Coordinates of N, CA and C in Angstrom, one line a residue:
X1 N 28.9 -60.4 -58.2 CA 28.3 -61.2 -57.1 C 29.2 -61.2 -55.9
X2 N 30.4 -61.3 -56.2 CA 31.4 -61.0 -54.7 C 30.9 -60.0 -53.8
X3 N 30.7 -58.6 -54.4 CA 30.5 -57.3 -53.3 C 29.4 -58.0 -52.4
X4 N 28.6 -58.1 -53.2 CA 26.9 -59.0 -53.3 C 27.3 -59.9 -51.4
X5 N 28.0 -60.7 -51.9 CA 28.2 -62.0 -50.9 C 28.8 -61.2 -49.8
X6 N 29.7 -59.9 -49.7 CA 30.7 -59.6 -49.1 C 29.8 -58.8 -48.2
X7 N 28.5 -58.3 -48.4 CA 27.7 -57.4 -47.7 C 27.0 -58.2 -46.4
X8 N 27.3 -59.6 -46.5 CA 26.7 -60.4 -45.8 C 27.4 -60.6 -44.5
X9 N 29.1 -60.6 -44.8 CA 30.0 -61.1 -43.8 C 29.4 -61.1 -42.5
X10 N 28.7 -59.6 -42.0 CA 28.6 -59.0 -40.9 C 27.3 -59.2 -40.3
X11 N 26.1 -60.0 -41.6 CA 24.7 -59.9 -40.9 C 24.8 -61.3 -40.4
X12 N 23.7 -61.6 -39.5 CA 23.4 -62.7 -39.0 C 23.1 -63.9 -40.1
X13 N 23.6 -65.3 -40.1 CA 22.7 -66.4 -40.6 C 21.9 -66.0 -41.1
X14 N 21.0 -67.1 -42.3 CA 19.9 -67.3 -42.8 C 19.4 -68.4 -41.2
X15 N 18.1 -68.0 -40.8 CA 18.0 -69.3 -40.1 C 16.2 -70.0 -40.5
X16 N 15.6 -70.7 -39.9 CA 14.3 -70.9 -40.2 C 13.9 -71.9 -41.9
X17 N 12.9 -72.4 -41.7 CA 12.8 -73.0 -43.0 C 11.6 -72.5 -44.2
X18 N 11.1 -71.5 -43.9 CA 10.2 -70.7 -44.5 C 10.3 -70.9 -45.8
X19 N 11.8 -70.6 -45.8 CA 12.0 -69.9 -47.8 C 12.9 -70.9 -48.2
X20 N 12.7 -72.7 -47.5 CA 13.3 -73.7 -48.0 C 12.8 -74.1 -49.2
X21 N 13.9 -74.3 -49.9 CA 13.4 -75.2 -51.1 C 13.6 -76.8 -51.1
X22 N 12.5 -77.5 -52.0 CA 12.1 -78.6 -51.8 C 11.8 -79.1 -53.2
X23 N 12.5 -80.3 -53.6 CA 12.2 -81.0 -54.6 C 11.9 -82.4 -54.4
X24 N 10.2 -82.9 -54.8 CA 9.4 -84.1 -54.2 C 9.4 -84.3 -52.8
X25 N 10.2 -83.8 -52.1 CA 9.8 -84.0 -50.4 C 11.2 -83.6 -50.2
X26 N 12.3 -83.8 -51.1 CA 14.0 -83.9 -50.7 C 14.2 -82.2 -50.7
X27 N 14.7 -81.8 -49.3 CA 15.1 -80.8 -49.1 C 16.5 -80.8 -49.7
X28 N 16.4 -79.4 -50.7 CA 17.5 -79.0 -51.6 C 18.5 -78.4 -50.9
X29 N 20.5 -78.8 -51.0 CA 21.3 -77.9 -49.9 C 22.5 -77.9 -51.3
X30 N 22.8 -77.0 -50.9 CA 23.9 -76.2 -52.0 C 25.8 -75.9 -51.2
X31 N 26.7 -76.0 -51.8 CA 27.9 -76.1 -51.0 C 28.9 -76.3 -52.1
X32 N 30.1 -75.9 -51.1 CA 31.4 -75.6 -52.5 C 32.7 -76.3 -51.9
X33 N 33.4 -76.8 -52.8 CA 34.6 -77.5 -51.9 C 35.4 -76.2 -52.5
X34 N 35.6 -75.2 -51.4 CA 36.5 -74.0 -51.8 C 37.8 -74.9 -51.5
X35 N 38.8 -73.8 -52.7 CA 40.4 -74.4 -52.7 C 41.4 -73.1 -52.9
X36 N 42.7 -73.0 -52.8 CA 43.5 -72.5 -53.2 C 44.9 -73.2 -53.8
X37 N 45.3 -72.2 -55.0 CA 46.8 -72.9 -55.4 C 47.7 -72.7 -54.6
X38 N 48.9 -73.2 -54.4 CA 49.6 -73.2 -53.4 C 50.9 -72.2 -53.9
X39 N 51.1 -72.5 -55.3 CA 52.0 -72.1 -56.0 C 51.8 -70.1 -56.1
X40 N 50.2 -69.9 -56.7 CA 50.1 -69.1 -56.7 C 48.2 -68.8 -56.4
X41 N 47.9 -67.7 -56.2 CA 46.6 -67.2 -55.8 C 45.6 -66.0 -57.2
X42 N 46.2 -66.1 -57.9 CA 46.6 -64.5 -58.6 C 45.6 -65.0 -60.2
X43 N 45.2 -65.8 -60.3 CA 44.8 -66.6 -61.7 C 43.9 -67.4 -61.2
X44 N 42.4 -67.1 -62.3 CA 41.4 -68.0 -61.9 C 41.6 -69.2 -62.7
X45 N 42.3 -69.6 -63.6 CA 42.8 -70.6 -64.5 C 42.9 -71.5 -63.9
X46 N 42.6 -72.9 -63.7 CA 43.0 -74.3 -63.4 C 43.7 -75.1 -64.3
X47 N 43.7 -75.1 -65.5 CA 44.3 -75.7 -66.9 C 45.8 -75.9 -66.2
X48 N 46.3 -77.0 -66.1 CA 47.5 -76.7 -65.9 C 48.1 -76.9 -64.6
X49 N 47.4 -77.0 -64.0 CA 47.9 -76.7 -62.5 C 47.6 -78.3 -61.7
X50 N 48.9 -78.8 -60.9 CA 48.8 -80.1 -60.6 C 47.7 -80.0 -59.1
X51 N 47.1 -81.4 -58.9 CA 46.6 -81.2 -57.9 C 47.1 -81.4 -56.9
X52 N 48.7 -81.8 -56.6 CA 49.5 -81.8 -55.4 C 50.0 -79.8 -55.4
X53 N 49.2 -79.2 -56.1 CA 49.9 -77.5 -55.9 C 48.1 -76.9 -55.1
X54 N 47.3 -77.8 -54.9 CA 45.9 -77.4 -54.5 C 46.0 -77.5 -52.6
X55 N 45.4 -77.0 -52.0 CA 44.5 -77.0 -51.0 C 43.2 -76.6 -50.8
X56 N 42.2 -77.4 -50.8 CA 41.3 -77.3 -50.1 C 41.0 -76.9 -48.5
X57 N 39.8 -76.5 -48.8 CA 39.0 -75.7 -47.3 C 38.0 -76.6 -46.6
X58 N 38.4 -77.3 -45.6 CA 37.1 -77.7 -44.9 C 36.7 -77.2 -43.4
X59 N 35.7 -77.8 -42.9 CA 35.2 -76.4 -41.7 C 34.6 -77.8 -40.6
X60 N 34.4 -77.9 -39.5 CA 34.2 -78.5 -38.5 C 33.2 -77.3 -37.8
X61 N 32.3 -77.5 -36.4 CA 31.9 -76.7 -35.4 C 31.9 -77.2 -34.1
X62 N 31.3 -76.3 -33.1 CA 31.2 -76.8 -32.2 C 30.4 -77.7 -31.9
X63 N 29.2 -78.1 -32.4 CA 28.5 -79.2 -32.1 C 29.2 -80.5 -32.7
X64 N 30.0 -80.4 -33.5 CA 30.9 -81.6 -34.2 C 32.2 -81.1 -34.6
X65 N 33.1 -82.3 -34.5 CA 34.4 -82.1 -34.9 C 34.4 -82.5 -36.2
X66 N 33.4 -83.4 -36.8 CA 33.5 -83.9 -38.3 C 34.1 -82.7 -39.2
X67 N 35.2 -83.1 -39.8 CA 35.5 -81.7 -41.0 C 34.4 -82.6 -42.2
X68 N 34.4 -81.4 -43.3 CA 33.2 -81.6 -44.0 C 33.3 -80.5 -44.7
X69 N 32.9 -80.2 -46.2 CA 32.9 -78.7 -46.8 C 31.6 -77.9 -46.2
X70 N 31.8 -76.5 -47.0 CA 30.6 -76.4 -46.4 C 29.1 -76.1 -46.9
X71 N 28.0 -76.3 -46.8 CA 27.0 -76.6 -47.3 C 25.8 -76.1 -46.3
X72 N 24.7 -75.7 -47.0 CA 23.4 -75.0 -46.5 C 22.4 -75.7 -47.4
X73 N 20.9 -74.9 -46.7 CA 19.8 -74.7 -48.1 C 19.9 -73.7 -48.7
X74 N 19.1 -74.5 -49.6 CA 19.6 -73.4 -51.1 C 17.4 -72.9 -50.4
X75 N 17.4 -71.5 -50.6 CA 16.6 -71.0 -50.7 C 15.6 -70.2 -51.7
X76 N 14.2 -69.7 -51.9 CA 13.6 -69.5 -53.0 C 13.6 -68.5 -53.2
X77 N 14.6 -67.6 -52.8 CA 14.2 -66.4 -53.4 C 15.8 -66.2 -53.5
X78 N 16.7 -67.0 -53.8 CA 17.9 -67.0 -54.9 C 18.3 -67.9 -55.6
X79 N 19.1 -67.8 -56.2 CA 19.5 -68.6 -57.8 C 20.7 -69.6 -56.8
X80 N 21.0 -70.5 -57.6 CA 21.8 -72.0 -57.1 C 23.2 -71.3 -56.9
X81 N 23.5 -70.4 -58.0 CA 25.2 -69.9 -57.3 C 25.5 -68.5 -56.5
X82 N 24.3 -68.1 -56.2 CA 24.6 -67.0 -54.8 C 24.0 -68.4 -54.0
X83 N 23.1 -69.4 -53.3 CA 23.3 -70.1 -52.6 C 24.6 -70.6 -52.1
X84 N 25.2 -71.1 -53.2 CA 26.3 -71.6 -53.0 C 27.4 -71.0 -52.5
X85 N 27.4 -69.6 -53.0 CA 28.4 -68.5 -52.0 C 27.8 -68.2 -51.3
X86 N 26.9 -68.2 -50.9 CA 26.0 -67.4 -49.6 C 26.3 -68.4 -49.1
X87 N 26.5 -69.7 -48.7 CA 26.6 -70.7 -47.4 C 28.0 -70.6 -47.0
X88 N 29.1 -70.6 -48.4 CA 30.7 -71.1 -48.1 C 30.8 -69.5 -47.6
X89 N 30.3 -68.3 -47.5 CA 30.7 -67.3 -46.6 C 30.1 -67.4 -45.2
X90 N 28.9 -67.8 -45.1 CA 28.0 -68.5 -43.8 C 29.2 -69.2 -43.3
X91 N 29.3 -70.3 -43.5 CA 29.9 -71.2 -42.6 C 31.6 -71.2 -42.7
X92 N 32.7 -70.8 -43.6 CA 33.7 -70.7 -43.9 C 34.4 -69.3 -43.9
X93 N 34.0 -68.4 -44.1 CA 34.1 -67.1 -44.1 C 35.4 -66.6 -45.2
X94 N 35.0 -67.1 -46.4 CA 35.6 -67.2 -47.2 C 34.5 -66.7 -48.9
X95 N 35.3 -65.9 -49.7 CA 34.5 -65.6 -51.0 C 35.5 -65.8 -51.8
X96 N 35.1 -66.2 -53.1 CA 36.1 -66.3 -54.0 C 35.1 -66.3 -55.3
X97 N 35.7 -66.9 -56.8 CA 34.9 -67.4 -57.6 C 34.6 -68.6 -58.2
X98 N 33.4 -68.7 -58.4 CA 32.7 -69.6 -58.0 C 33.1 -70.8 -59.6
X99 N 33.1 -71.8 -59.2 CA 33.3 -72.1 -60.5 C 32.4 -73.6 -61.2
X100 N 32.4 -74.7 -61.6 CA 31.5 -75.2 -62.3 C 30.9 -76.2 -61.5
X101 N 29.5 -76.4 -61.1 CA 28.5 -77.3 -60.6 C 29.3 -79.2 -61.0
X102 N 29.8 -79.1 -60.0 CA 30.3 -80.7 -59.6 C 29.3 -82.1 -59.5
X103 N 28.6 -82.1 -59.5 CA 27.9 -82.8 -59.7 C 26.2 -82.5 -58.4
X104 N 25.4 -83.6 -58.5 CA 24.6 -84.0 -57.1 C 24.6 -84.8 -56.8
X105 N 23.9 -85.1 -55.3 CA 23.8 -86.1 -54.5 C 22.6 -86.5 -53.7
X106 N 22.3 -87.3 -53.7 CA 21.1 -87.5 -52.5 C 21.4 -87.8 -51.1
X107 N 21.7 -87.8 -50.1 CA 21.8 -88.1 -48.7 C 21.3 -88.0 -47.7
X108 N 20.6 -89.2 -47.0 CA 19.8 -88.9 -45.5 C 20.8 -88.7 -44.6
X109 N 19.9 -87.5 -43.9 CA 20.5 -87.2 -42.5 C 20.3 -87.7 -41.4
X110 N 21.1 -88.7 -40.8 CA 20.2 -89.0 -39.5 C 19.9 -89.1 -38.8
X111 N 20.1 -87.4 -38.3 CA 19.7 -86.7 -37.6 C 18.3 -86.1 -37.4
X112 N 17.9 -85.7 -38.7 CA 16.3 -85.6 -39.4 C 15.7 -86.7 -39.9
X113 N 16.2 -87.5 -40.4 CA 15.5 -89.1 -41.1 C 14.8 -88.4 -41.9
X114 N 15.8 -87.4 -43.0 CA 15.0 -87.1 -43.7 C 16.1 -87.1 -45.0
X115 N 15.4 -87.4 -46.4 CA 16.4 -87.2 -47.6 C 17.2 -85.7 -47.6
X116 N 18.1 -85.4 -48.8 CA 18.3 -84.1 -48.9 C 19.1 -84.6 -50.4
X117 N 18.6 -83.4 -51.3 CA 19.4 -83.2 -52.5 C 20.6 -82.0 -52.6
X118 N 21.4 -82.8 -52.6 CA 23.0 -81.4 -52.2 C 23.0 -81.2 -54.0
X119 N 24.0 -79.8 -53.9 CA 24.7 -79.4 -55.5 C 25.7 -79.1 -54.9
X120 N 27.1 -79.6 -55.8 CA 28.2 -78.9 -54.9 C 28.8 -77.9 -56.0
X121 N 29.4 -77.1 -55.5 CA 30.5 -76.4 -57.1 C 31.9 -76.1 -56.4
X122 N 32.7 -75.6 -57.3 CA 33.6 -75.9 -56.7 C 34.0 -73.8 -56.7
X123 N 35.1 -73.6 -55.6 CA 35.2 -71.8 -55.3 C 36.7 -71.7 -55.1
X124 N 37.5 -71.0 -56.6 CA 38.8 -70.5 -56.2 C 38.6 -69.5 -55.2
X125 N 38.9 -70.0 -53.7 CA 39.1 -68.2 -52.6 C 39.8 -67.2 -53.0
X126 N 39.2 -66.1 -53.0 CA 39.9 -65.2 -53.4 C 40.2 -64.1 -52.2
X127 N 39.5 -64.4 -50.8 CA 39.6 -63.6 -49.7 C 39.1 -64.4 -48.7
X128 N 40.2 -64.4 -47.1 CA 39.4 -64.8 -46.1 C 39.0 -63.6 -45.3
X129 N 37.8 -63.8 -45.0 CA 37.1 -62.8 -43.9 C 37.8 -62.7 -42.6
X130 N 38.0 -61.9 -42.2 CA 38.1 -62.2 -40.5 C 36.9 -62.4 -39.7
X131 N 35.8 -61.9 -40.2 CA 34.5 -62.0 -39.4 C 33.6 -62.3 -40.5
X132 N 32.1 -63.4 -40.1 CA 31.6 -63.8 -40.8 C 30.6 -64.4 -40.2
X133 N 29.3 -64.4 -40.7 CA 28.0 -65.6 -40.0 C 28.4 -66.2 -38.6
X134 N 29.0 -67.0 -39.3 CA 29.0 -68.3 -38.3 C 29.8 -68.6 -37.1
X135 N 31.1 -67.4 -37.6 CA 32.0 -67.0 -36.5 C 31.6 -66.3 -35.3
X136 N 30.9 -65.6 -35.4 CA 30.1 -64.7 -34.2 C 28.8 -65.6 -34.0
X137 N 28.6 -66.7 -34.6 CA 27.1 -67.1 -34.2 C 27.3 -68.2 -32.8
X138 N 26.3 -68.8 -32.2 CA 26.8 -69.9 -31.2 C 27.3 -70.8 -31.4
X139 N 26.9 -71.2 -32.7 CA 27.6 -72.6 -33.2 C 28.9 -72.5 -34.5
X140 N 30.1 -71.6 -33.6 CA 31.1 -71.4 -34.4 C 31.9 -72.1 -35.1
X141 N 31.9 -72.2 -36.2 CA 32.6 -73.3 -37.2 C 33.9 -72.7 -37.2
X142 N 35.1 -73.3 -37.5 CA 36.3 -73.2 -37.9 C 36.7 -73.8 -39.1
X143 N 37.8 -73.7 -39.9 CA 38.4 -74.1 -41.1 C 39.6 -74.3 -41.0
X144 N 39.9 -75.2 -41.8 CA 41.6 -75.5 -42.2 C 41.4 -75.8 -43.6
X145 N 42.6 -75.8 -44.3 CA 43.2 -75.2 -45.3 C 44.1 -76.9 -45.3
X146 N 43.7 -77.8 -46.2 CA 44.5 -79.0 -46.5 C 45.1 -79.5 -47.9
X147 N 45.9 -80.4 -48.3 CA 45.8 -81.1 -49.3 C 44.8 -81.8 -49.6
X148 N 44.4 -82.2 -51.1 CA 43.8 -83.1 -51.6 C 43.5 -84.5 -50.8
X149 N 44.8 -84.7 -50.7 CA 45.0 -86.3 -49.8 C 44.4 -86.2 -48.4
X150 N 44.9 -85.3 -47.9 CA 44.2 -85.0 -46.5 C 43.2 -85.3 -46.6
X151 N 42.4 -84.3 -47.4 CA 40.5 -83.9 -46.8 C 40.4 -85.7 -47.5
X152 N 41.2 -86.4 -48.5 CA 39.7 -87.8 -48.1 C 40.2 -88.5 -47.2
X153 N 41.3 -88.3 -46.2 CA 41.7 -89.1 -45.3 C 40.2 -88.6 -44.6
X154 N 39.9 -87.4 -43.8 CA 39.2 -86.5 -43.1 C 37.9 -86.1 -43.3
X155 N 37.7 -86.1 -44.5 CA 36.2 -85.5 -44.6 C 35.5 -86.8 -44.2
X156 N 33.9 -86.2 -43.1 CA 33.2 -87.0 -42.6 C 32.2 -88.1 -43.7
X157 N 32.1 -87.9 -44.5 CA 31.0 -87.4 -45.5 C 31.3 -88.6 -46.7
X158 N 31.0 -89.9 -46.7 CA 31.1 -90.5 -48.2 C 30.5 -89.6 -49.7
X159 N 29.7 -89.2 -49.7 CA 29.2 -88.1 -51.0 C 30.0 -87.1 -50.5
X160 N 30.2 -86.4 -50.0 CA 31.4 -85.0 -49.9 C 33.1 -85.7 -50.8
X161 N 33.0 -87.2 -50.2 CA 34.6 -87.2 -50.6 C 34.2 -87.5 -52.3
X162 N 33.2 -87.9 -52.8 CA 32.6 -88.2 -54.0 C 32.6 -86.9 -55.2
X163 N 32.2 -85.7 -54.2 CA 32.4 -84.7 -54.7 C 34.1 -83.9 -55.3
X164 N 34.7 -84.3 -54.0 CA 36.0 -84.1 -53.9 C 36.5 -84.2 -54.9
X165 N 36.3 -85.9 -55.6 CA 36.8 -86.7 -56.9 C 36.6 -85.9 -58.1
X166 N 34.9 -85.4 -57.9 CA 34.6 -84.4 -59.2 C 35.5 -83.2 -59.4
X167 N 35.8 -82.5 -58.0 CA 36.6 -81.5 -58.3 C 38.0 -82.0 -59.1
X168 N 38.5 -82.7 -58.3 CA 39.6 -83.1 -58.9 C 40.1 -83.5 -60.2
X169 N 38.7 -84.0 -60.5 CA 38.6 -84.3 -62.3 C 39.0 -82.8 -63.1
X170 N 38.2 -82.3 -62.4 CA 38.8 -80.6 -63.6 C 39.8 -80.8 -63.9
X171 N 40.7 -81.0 -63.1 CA 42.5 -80.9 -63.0 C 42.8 -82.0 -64.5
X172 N 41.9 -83.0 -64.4 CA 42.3 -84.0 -65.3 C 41.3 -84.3 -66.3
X173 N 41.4 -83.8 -67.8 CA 40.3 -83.6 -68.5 C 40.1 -84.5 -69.2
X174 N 41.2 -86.0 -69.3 CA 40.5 -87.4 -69.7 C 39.7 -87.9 -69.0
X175 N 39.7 -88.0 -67.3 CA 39.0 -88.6 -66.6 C 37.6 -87.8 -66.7
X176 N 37.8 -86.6 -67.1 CA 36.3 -85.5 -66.7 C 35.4 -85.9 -68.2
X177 N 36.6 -86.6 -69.2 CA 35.6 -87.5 -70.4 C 34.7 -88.3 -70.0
X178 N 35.2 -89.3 -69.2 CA 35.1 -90.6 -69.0 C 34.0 -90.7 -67.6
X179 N 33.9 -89.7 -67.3 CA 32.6 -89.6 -66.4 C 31.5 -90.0 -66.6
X180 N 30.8 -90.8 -65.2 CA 29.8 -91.4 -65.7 C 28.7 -90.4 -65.5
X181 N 27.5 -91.0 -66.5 CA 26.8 -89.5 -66.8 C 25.8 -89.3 -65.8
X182 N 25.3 -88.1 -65.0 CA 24.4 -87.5 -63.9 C 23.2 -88.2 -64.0
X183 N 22.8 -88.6 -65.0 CA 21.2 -89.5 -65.0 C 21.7 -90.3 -64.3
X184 N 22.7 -91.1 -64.8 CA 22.8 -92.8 -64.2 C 22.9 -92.6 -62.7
X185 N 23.9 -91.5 -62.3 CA 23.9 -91.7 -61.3 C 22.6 -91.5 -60.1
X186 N 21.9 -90.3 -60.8 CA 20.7 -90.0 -60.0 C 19.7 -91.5 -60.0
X187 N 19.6 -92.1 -61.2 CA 19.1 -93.4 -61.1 C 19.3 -94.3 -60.0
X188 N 21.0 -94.6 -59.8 CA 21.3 -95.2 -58.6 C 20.8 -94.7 -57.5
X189 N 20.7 -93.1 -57.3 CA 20.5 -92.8 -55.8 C 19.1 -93.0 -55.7
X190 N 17.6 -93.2 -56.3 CA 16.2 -93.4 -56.6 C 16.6 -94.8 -56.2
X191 N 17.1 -95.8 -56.6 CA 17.2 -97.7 -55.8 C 17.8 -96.9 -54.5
X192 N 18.5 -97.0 -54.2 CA 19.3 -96.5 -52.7 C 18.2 -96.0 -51.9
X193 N 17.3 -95.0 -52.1 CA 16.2 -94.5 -51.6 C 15.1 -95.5 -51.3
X194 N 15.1 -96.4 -51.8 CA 14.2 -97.5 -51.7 C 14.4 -98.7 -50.7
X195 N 15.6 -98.7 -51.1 CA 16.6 -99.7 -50.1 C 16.6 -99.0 -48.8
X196 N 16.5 -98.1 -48.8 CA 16.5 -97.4 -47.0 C 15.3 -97.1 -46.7
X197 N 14.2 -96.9 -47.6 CA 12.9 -96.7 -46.8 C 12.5 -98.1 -46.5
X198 N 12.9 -99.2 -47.2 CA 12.4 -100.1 -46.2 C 13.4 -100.8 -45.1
X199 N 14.3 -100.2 -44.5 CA 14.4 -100.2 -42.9 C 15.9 -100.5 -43.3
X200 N 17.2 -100.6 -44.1 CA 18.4 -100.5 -44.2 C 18.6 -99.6 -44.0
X201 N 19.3 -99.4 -42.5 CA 20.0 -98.4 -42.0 C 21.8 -98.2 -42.1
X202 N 21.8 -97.0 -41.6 CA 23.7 -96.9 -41.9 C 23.9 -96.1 -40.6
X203 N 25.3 -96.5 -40.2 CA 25.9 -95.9 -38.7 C 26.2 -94.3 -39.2
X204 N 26.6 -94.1 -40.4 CA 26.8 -92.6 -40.7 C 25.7 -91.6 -40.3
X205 N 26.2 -90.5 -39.7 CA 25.1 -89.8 -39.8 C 24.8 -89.0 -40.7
X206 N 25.2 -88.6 -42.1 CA 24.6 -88.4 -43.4 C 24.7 -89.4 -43.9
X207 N 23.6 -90.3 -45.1 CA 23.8 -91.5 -45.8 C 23.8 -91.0 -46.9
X208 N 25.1 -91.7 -48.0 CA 25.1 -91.3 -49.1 C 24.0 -92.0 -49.7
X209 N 23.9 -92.1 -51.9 CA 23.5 -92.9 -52.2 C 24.6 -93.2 -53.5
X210 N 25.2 -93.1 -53.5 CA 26.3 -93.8 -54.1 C 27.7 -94.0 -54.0

């Protein structure tokens, strides 16, 4: 799948909503909290490896300074983990491998006042591009390369830093026991959905639901 993703660097964006995908009305978006070891780059292995040896990737643009990972729609005419690399090359300009689906989330945008179902996974980098989508496009995103601690100082995003936590559980496989389980949660976000359609609003401009 890398070569796959790597033939993209140079074309334009996905743009338009044609070949959006849509589950009950919640537009579906896909995205990866890409990272690197600090210690070393050379091993796709996590077993082992503390999270103070990690950096994370997050990306800002010009229409916002919010840092944030990075994230798209997931479209119908590919599978959830080329989405997932297809956006973090879009908007990060970065490929690596891809590794296990972190959880989901529900959050209005409110910008659209509209729901959206995210999937995040998590992407050891294995290469930064010099050129890529979003770099040559008008609305040029940039990235930095942080600690753990950083990006939840920084990330815009209550569900992105939520995500964060899941990545971080890998690193720690009693807490990744002790997880509470994806129904419950999606349960929670279905009340939260209800609670905002009738007129509870939030200053954020994505709203989590948990």
């Amino acid at each position: 799948m890398t070569m796959q993703i790597k033939k993209l660097a140079t074309s334009p964006s996905r743009s338009g909503r044609h070949l959006q995908r849509y589950n009950q009305g919640f537009r579906q978006v896909v995205g990866c909290v890409p990272y690197r070891i600090r210690k070393t780059n050379e091993s796709p292995e996590i077993h082992g490896t503390l999270v103070e040896d990690l950096e994370v990737l997050l990306i800002s643009s010009q229409k916002s300074q919010r840092m944030m990972f990075p994230k798209g729609g997931w479209e119908l005419d590919e599978d959830i983990e080329l989405a997932a690399s297809r956006e973090t090359l879009e908007e990060a300009g970065v490929v690596g491998l891809l590794g296990d689906k972190l959880g989901e989330w529900i959050f209005k945008s409110k910008s659209q006042e509209k729901f959206h179902e995210a999937f995040m996974f998590s992407l050891l980098v294995t290469e930064e591009l010099h050129v890529w989508p979003e770099k040559i496009s008008v609305n040029e995103f940039g990235y930095v390369h942080m600690t753990v601690n950083e990006a939840r100082e920084v990330c815009a995003h209550s569900w992105m830093k939520e995500a964060l936590e899941a990545f971080v559980r890998q690193f720690t496989p009693q807490q990744r026991m002790e997880e509470e389980p994806l129904s419950c949660r999606l349960e929670l976000c279905r009340t939260e959905e209800l609670r905002l359609s009738i007129g509870v609003e939030s200053s954020d401009e994505e709203v989590d639901c948990f």
